[in-house]
Amino acid sequence: MGDIKSAREIAMEKLEKLGEATEEERLKWKLEPKGKELAARYLKEDCNLLAELSQYQDEERKYIVAGASEVLVRNVELPRNEAIRRTNKKAMDGLKLIKNDKARVESAHSRIRQIFTHYTEQGAQQRRQAYEQLRAQFEARVQQAIQQQLGSNARMRVDVERQPQFQEEWRRMQLQLDAPYLEHLNEYRREILSID
């Protein structure tokens, strides 16, 4: 039978196989988090992204931009309210500032705007209709249950919108309605991350 190794011994063997980290890997590990912090500060405090980036050499800047891009792209969401709309605009403006291929970023941004326009116009109408239909179905089910328990003449007004089952079903339906928009948005987010 072979020797039984401790978890530490196994981990040390794996580390030896990996070898030393390259200088590039070390730079990436050090600078991408700084880029993420910079993007978060930009979104919250309105710092000057270009001025902050100019403090780094070209070799370092690509890692800062990669980290910042990740945070900015992650903050582009479906415009469910005005605060998200403002954050979306600021995140996209920041991406246009830090990316080299401005035309490709603008192209992706244009397609994202089309998704957002559809989401706020036709999507809002679909959500309203789905909500009303769901509410009517729930009211009918609740009235039927009341009549079965209390008799066919029983009429009680129940606010179904406050019922946990209704709220849970509505959340599930919203996820379904948002799924196609999110699918396209995620595609454009990935595209933006791949742009220099």
PDB file of C-alpha atoms in Angstrom:
ATOM      1  CA  MET A   1       0.000   0.000   0.000  1.00  0.00           C
ATOM      2  CA  GLY A   2       1.200   3.533  -0.780  1.00  0.00           C
ATOM      3  CA  ASP A   3       1.965   6.279   1.664  1.00  0.00           C
ATOM      4  CA  ILE A   4      -0.906   8.439   2.804  1.00  0.00           C
ATOM      5  CA  LYS A   5      -0.118  12.117   2.270  1.00  0.00           C
ATOM      6  CA  SER A   6      -1.432  15.009   4.278  1.00  0.00           C
ATOM      7  CA  ALA A   7      -3.401  17.759   2.588  1.00  0.00           C
ATOM      8  CA  ARG A   8      -0.418  20.070   3.106  1.00  0.00           C
ATOM      9  CA  GLU A   9       1.947  17.682   1.319  1.00  0.00           C
ATOM     10  CA  ILE A  10      -0.456  17.343  -1.604  1.00  0.00           C
ATOM     11  CA  ALA A  11      -0.835  21.132  -1.823  1.00  0.00           C
ATOM     12  CA  MET A  12       2.948  21.632  -1.738  1.00  0.00           C
ATOM     13  CA  GLU A  13       3.403  19.124  -4.571  1.00  0.00           C
ATOM     14  CA  LYS A  14       0.821  20.963  -6.672  1.00  0.00           C
ATOM     15  CA  LEU A  15       2.547  24.290  -5.976  1.00  0.00           C
ATOM     16  CA  GLU A  16       5.888  22.868  -7.111  1.00  0.00           C
ATOM     17  CA  LYS A  17       4.298  21.719 -10.366  1.00  0.00           C
ATOM     18  CA  LEU A  18       2.856  25.192 -11.012  1.00  0.00           C
ATOM     19  CA  GLY A  19       6.200  26.921 -10.692  1.00  0.00           C
ATOM     20  CA  GLU A  20       6.869  30.552  -9.933  1.00  0.00           C
ATOM     21  CA  ALA A  21       4.436  33.262 -10.952  1.00  0.00           C
ATOM     22  CA  THR A  22       5.639  35.375 -13.855  1.00  0.00           C
ATOM     23  CA  GLU A  23       6.233  39.102 -13.499  1.00  0.00           C
ATOM     24  CA  GLU A  24       3.167  39.687 -15.679  1.00  0.00           C
ATOM     25  CA  GLU A  25       0.979  37.557 -13.389  1.00  0.00           C
ATOM     26  CA  ARG A  26       2.254  39.441 -10.352  1.00  0.00           C
ATOM     27  CA  LEU A  27       1.489  42.787 -11.990  1.00  0.00           C
ATOM     28  CA  LYS A  28      -1.999  41.584 -12.870  1.00  0.00           C
ATOM     29  CA  TRP A  29      -2.681  40.382  -9.313  1.00  0.00           C
ATOM     30  CA  LYS A  30      -1.421  43.679  -7.914  1.00  0.00           C
ATOM     31  CA  LEU A  31      -3.000  46.143 -10.347  1.00  0.00           C
ATOM     32  CA  GLU A  32      -6.393  44.720 -11.384  1.00  0.00           C
ATOM     33  CA  PRO A  33      -7.782  45.236  -7.850  1.00  0.00           C
ATOM     34  CA  LYS A  34      -6.559  48.856  -8.021  1.00  0.00           C
ATOM     35  CA  GLY A  35      -8.454  49.253 -11.292  1.00  0.00           C
ATOM     36  CA  LYS A  36     -11.580  47.856  -9.645  1.00  0.00           C
ATOM     37  CA  GLU A  37     -11.199  50.322  -6.769  1.00  0.00           C
ATOM     38  CA  LEU A  38     -10.698  53.174  -9.229  1.00  0.00           C
ATOM     39  CA  ALA A  39     -13.898  52.281 -11.118  1.00  0.00           C
ATOM     40  CA  ALA A  40     -15.879  52.015  -7.881  1.00  0.00           C
ATOM     41  CA  ARG A  41     -14.579  55.425  -6.810  1.00  0.00           C
ATOM     42  CA  TYR A  42     -15.448  56.859 -10.236  1.00  0.00           C
ATOM     43  CA  LEU A  43     -19.022  55.581  -9.979  1.00  0.00           C
ATOM     44  CA  LYS A  44     -19.487  56.885  -6.434  1.00  0.00           C
ATOM     45  CA  GLU A  45     -17.409  60.061  -6.200  1.00  0.00           C
ATOM     46  CA  ASP A  46     -16.956  61.263  -9.766  1.00  0.00           C
ATOM     47  CA  CYS A  47     -13.148  61.110  -9.849  1.00  0.00           C
ATOM     48  CA  ASN A  48     -11.287  61.844 -13.092  1.00  0.00           C
ATOM     49  CA  LEU A  49     -10.569  58.450 -14.661  1.00  0.00           C
ATOM     50  CA  LEU A  50      -8.106  59.717 -17.249  1.00  0.00           C
ATOM     51  CA  ALA A  51      -6.103  61.697 -14.696  1.00  0.00           C
ATOM     52  CA  GLU A  52      -5.954  58.657 -12.425  1.00  0.00           C
ATOM     53  CA  LEU A  53      -4.878  56.383 -15.292  1.00  0.00           C
ATOM     54  CA  SER A  54      -2.154  58.806 -16.390  1.00  0.00           C
ATOM     55  CA  GLN A  55      -0.324  58.088 -13.117  1.00  0.00           C
ATOM     56  CA  TYR A  56       0.524  54.594 -14.396  1.00  0.00           C
ATOM     57  CA  GLN A  57       2.979  53.475 -17.057  1.00  0.00           C
ATOM     58  CA  ASP A  58       1.630  51.794 -20.195  1.00  0.00           C
ATOM     59  CA  GLU A  59       2.604  48.314 -18.970  1.00  0.00           C
ATOM     60  CA  GLU A  60       0.662  48.860 -15.721  1.00  0.00           C
ATOM     61  CA  ARG A  61      -2.247  50.737 -17.287  1.00  0.00           C
ATOM     62  CA  LYS A  62      -3.581  47.708 -19.175  1.00  0.00           C
ATOM     63  CA  TYR A  63      -4.158  45.872 -15.877  1.00  0.00           C
ATOM     64  CA  ILE A  64      -5.754  48.919 -14.261  1.00  0.00           C
ATOM     65  CA  VAL A  65      -8.058  49.279 -17.295  1.00  0.00           C
ATOM     66  CA  ALA A  66      -8.923  45.566 -17.192  1.00  0.00           C
ATOM     67  CA  GLY A  67      -9.940  45.774 -13.518  1.00  0.00           C
ATOM     68  CA  ALA A  68     -11.849  49.027 -14.015  1.00  0.00           C
ATOM     69  CA  SER A  69     -13.618  47.655 -17.107  1.00  0.00           C
ATOM     70  CA  GLU A  70     -14.833  44.639 -15.174  1.00  0.00           C
ATOM     71  CA  VAL A  71     -16.485  46.829 -12.518  1.00  0.00           C
ATOM     72  CA  LEU A  72     -17.927  49.314 -15.008  1.00  0.00           C
ATOM     73  CA  VAL A  73     -19.408  46.568 -17.218  1.00  0.00           C
ATOM     74  CA  ARG A  74     -20.876  44.797 -14.194  1.00  0.00           C
ATOM     75  CA  ASN A  75     -22.663  48.046 -13.262  1.00  0.00           C
ATOM     76  CA  VAL A  76     -24.513  48.246 -16.594  1.00  0.00           C
ATOM     77  CA  GLU A  77     -27.925  46.784 -15.723  1.00  0.00           C
ATOM     78  CA  LEU A  78     -31.468  46.741 -17.041  1.00  0.00           C
ATOM     79  CA  PRO A  79     -32.887  50.235 -16.353  1.00  0.00           C
ATOM     80  CA  ARG A  80     -35.480  49.324 -13.724  1.00  0.00           C
ATOM     81  CA  ASN A  81     -35.378  52.808 -12.153  1.00  0.00           C
ATOM     82  CA  GLU A  82     -33.821  56.251 -12.539  1.00  0.00           C
ATOM     83  CA  ALA A  83     -30.851  55.539 -10.247  1.00  0.00           C
ATOM     84  CA  ILE A  84     -29.865  52.552 -12.395  1.00  0.00           C
ATOM     85  CA  ARG A  85     -30.239  54.692 -15.544  1.00  0.00           C
ATOM     86  CA  ARG A  86     -27.785  57.246 -14.114  1.00  0.00           C
ATOM     87  CA  THR A  87     -25.321  54.522 -13.118  1.00  0.00           C
ATOM     88  CA  ASN A  88     -25.609  52.945 -16.588  1.00  0.00           C
ATOM     89  CA  LYS A  89     -24.790  56.244 -18.262  1.00  0.00           C
ATOM     90  CA  LYS A  90     -21.843  56.891 -15.989  1.00  0.00           C
ATOM     91  CA  ALA A  91     -20.476  53.351 -16.413  1.00  0.00           C
ATOM     92  CA  MET A  92     -20.730  53.542 -20.210  1.00  0.00           C
ATOM     93  CA  ASP A  93     -19.127  57.002 -20.236  1.00  0.00           C
ATOM     94  CA  GLY A  94     -16.286  55.591 -18.146  1.00  0.00           C
ATOM     95  CA  LEU A  95     -15.825  52.651 -20.514  1.00  0.00           C
ATOM     96  CA  LYS A  96     -15.643  55.019 -23.483  1.00  0.00           C
ATOM     97  CA  LEU A  97     -12.931  56.983 -21.660  1.00  0.00           C
ATOM     98  CA  ILE A  98     -10.678  54.065 -20.765  1.00  0.00           C
ATOM     99  CA  LYS A  99     -11.026  51.794 -23.805  1.00  0.00           C
ATOM    100  CA  ASN A 100      -8.764  52.400 -26.817  1.00  0.00           C
ATOM    101  CA  ASP A 101     -11.184  51.246 -29.525  1.00  0.00           C
ATOM    102  CA  LYS A 102     -13.808  53.955 -29.015  1.00  0.00           C
ATOM    103  CA  ALA A 103     -15.752  53.007 -32.169  1.00  0.00           C
ATOM    104  CA  ARG A 104     -16.341  49.410 -31.038  1.00  0.00           C
ATOM    105  CA  VAL A 105     -17.334  50.570 -27.547  1.00  0.00           C
ATOM    106  CA  GLU A 106     -19.786  53.058 -29.057  1.00  0.00           C
ATOM    107  CA  SER A 107     -21.201  50.350 -31.327  1.00  0.00           C
ATOM    108  CA  ALA A 108     -21.818  48.025 -28.372  1.00  0.00           C
ATOM    109  CA  HIS A 109     -23.219  50.947 -26.361  1.00  0.00           C
ATOM    110  CA  SER A 110     -25.633  51.744 -29.188  1.00  0.00           C
ATOM    111  CA  ARG A 111     -26.950  48.160 -29.154  1.00  0.00           C
ATOM    112  CA  ILE A 112     -27.262  48.290 -25.360  1.00  0.00           C
ATOM    113  CA  ARG A 113     -29.285  51.510 -25.674  1.00  0.00           C
ATOM    114  CA  GLN A 114     -31.624  49.718 -28.113  1.00  0.00           C
ATOM    115  CA  ILE A 115     -32.149  46.939 -25.571  1.00  0.00           C
ATOM    116  CA  PHE A 116     -32.835  49.518 -22.854  1.00  0.00           C
ATOM    117  CA  THR A 117     -35.295  51.438 -25.048  1.00  0.00           C
ATOM    118  CA  HIS A 118     -37.194  48.254 -25.841  1.00  0.00           C
ATOM    119  CA  TYR A 119     -37.101  47.239 -22.160  1.00  0.00           C
ATOM    120  CA  THR A 120     -38.526  50.572 -20.956  1.00  0.00           C
ATOM    121  CA  GLU A 121     -41.176  50.837 -23.670  1.00  0.00           C
ATOM    122  CA  GLN A 122     -42.494  47.501 -24.953  1.00  0.00           C
ATOM    123  CA  GLY A 123     -41.063  45.569 -22.011  1.00  0.00           C
ATOM    124  CA  ALA A 124     -42.843  47.821 -19.523  1.00  0.00           C
ATOM    125  CA  GLN A 125     -46.131  47.245 -21.316  1.00  0.00           C
ATOM    126  CA  GLN A 126     -45.555  43.471 -21.287  1.00  0.00           C
ATOM    127  CA  ARG A 127     -44.761  43.570 -17.567  1.00  0.00           C
ATOM    128  CA  ARG A 128     -47.921  45.593 -16.812  1.00  0.00           C
ATOM    129  CA  GLN A 129     -50.095  43.187 -18.790  1.00  0.00           C
ATOM    130  CA  ALA A 130     -48.480  40.150 -17.173  1.00  0.00           C
ATOM    131  CA  TYR A 131     -48.942  41.696 -13.729  1.00  0.00           C
ATOM    132  CA  GLU A 132     -52.632  42.420 -14.301  1.00  0.00           C
ATOM    133  CA  GLN A 133     -53.213  38.947 -15.705  1.00  0.00           C
ATOM    134  CA  LEU A 134     -51.440  37.312 -12.764  1.00  0.00           C
ATOM    135  CA  ARG A 135     -53.389  39.445 -10.271  1.00  0.00           C
ATOM    136  CA  ALA A 136     -56.702  38.525 -11.926  1.00  0.00           C
ATOM    137  CA  GLN A 137     -55.793  34.822 -11.840  1.00  0.00           C
ATOM    138  CA  PHE A 138     -54.843  35.003  -8.171  1.00  0.00           C
ATOM    139  CA  GLU A 139     -58.012  36.921  -7.262  1.00  0.00           C
ATOM    140  CA  ALA A 140     -60.131  34.292  -9.036  1.00  0.00           C
ATOM    141  CA  ARG A 141     -58.329  31.468  -7.207  1.00  0.00           C
ATOM    142  CA  VAL A 142     -58.698  33.195  -3.831  1.00  0.00           C
ATOM    143  CA  GLN A 143     -62.419  33.899  -4.415  1.00  0.00           C
ATOM    144  CA  GLN A 144     -62.948  30.280  -5.436  1.00  0.00           C
ATOM    145  CA  ALA A 145     -61.187  29.055  -2.277  1.00  0.00           C
ATOM    146  CA  ILE A 146     -63.282  31.410  -0.093  1.00  0.00           C
ATOM    147  CA  GLN A 147     -66.513  30.247  -1.725  1.00  0.00           C
ATOM    148  CA  GLN A 148     -65.572  26.604  -1.234  1.00  0.00           C
ATOM    149  CA  GLN A 149     -64.887  27.183   2.449  1.00  0.00           C
ATOM    150  CA  LEU A 150     -67.639  29.642   3.338  1.00  0.00           C
ATOM    151  CA  GLY A 151     -70.318  28.912   0.759  1.00  0.00           C
ATOM    152  CA  SER A 152     -71.157  30.170  -2.698  1.00  0.00           C
ATOM    153  CA  ASN A 153     -72.615  33.491  -1.452  1.00  0.00           C
ATOM    154  CA  ALA A 154     -69.476  34.490   0.436  1.00  0.00           C
ATOM    155  CA  ARG A 155     -67.758  37.560  -0.966  1.00  0.00           C
ATOM    156  CA  MET A 156     -64.598  38.816   0.712  1.00  0.00           C
ATOM    157  CA  ARG A 157     -62.151  41.317  -0.675  1.00  0.00           C
ATOM    158  CA  VAL A 158     -58.590  40.015  -0.324  1.00  0.00           C
ATOM    159  CA  ASP A 159     -55.574  42.067  -1.384  1.00  0.00           C
ATOM    160  CA  VAL A 160     -53.771  39.363  -3.358  1.00  0.00           C
ATOM    161  CA  GLU A 161     -50.843  41.667  -4.125  1.00  0.00           C
ATOM    162  CA  ARG A 162     -49.766  41.371  -0.491  1.00  0.00           C
ATOM    163  CA  GLN A 163     -49.900  37.593  -0.471  1.00  0.00           C
ATOM    164  CA  PRO A 164     -46.437  35.955  -0.372  1.00  0.00           C
ATOM    165  CA  GLN A 165     -47.468  33.412  -3.023  1.00  0.00           C
ATOM    166  CA  PHE A 166     -48.471  36.210  -5.402  1.00  0.00           C
ATOM    167  CA  GLN A 167     -45.243  38.117  -4.779  1.00  0.00           C
ATOM    168  CA  GLU A 168     -43.150  34.989  -5.317  1.00  0.00           C
ATOM    169  CA  GLU A 169     -44.988  34.153  -8.546  1.00  0.00           C
ATOM    170  CA  TRP A 170     -44.577  37.754  -9.749  1.00  0.00           C
ATOM    171  CA  ARG A 171     -40.818  37.652  -9.047  1.00  0.00           C
ATOM    172  CA  ARG A 172     -40.561  34.415 -11.017  1.00  0.00           C
ATOM    173  CA  MET A 173     -42.524  35.940 -13.888  1.00  0.00           C
ATOM    174  CA  GLN A 174     -40.338  39.075 -13.876  1.00  0.00           C
ATOM    175  CA  LEU A 175     -37.232  36.905 -14.175  1.00  0.00           C
ATOM    176  CA  GLN A 176     -38.812  35.152 -17.150  1.00  0.00           C
ATOM    177  CA  LEU A 177     -39.733  38.443 -18.808  1.00  0.00           C
ATOM    178  CA  ASP A 178     -36.262  39.922 -18.183  1.00  0.00           C
ATOM    179  CA  ALA A 179     -34.343  36.828 -19.364  1.00  0.00           C
ATOM    180  CA  PRO A 180     -34.151  37.705 -23.090  1.00  0.00           C
ATOM    181  CA  TYR A 181     -33.019  41.248 -22.285  1.00  0.00           C
ATOM    182  CA  LEU A 182     -30.369  39.970 -19.884  1.00  0.00           C
ATOM    183  CA  GLU A 183     -29.155  37.450 -22.441  1.00  0.00           C
ATOM    184  CA  HIS A 184     -28.490  40.205 -24.989  1.00  0.00           C
ATOM    185  CA  LEU A 185     -27.070  42.556 -22.373  1.00  0.00           C
ATOM    186  CA  ASN A 186     -24.632  39.905 -21.157  1.00  0.00           C
ATOM    187  CA  GLU A 187     -23.521  39.285 -24.743  1.00  0.00           C
ATOM    188  CA  TYR A 188     -22.708  42.992 -25.189  1.00  0.00           C
ATOM    189  CA  ARG A 189     -21.013  43.150 -21.779  1.00  0.00           C
ATOM    190  CA  ARG A 190     -18.684  40.312 -22.834  1.00  0.00           C
ATOM    191  CA  GLU A 191     -18.033  42.102 -26.111  1.00  0.00           C
ATOM    192  CA  ILE A 192     -17.074  45.307 -24.297  1.00  0.00           C
ATOM    193  CA  LEU A 193     -14.731  43.425 -21.976  1.00  0.00           C
ATOM    194  CA  SER A 194     -12.949  41.962 -25.009  1.00  0.00           C
ATOM    195  CA  ILE A 195     -12.327  45.413 -26.541  1.00  0.00           C
ATOM    196  CA  ASP A 196      -8.885  46.986 -26.126  1.00  0.00           C
TER     197      ASP A 196
END
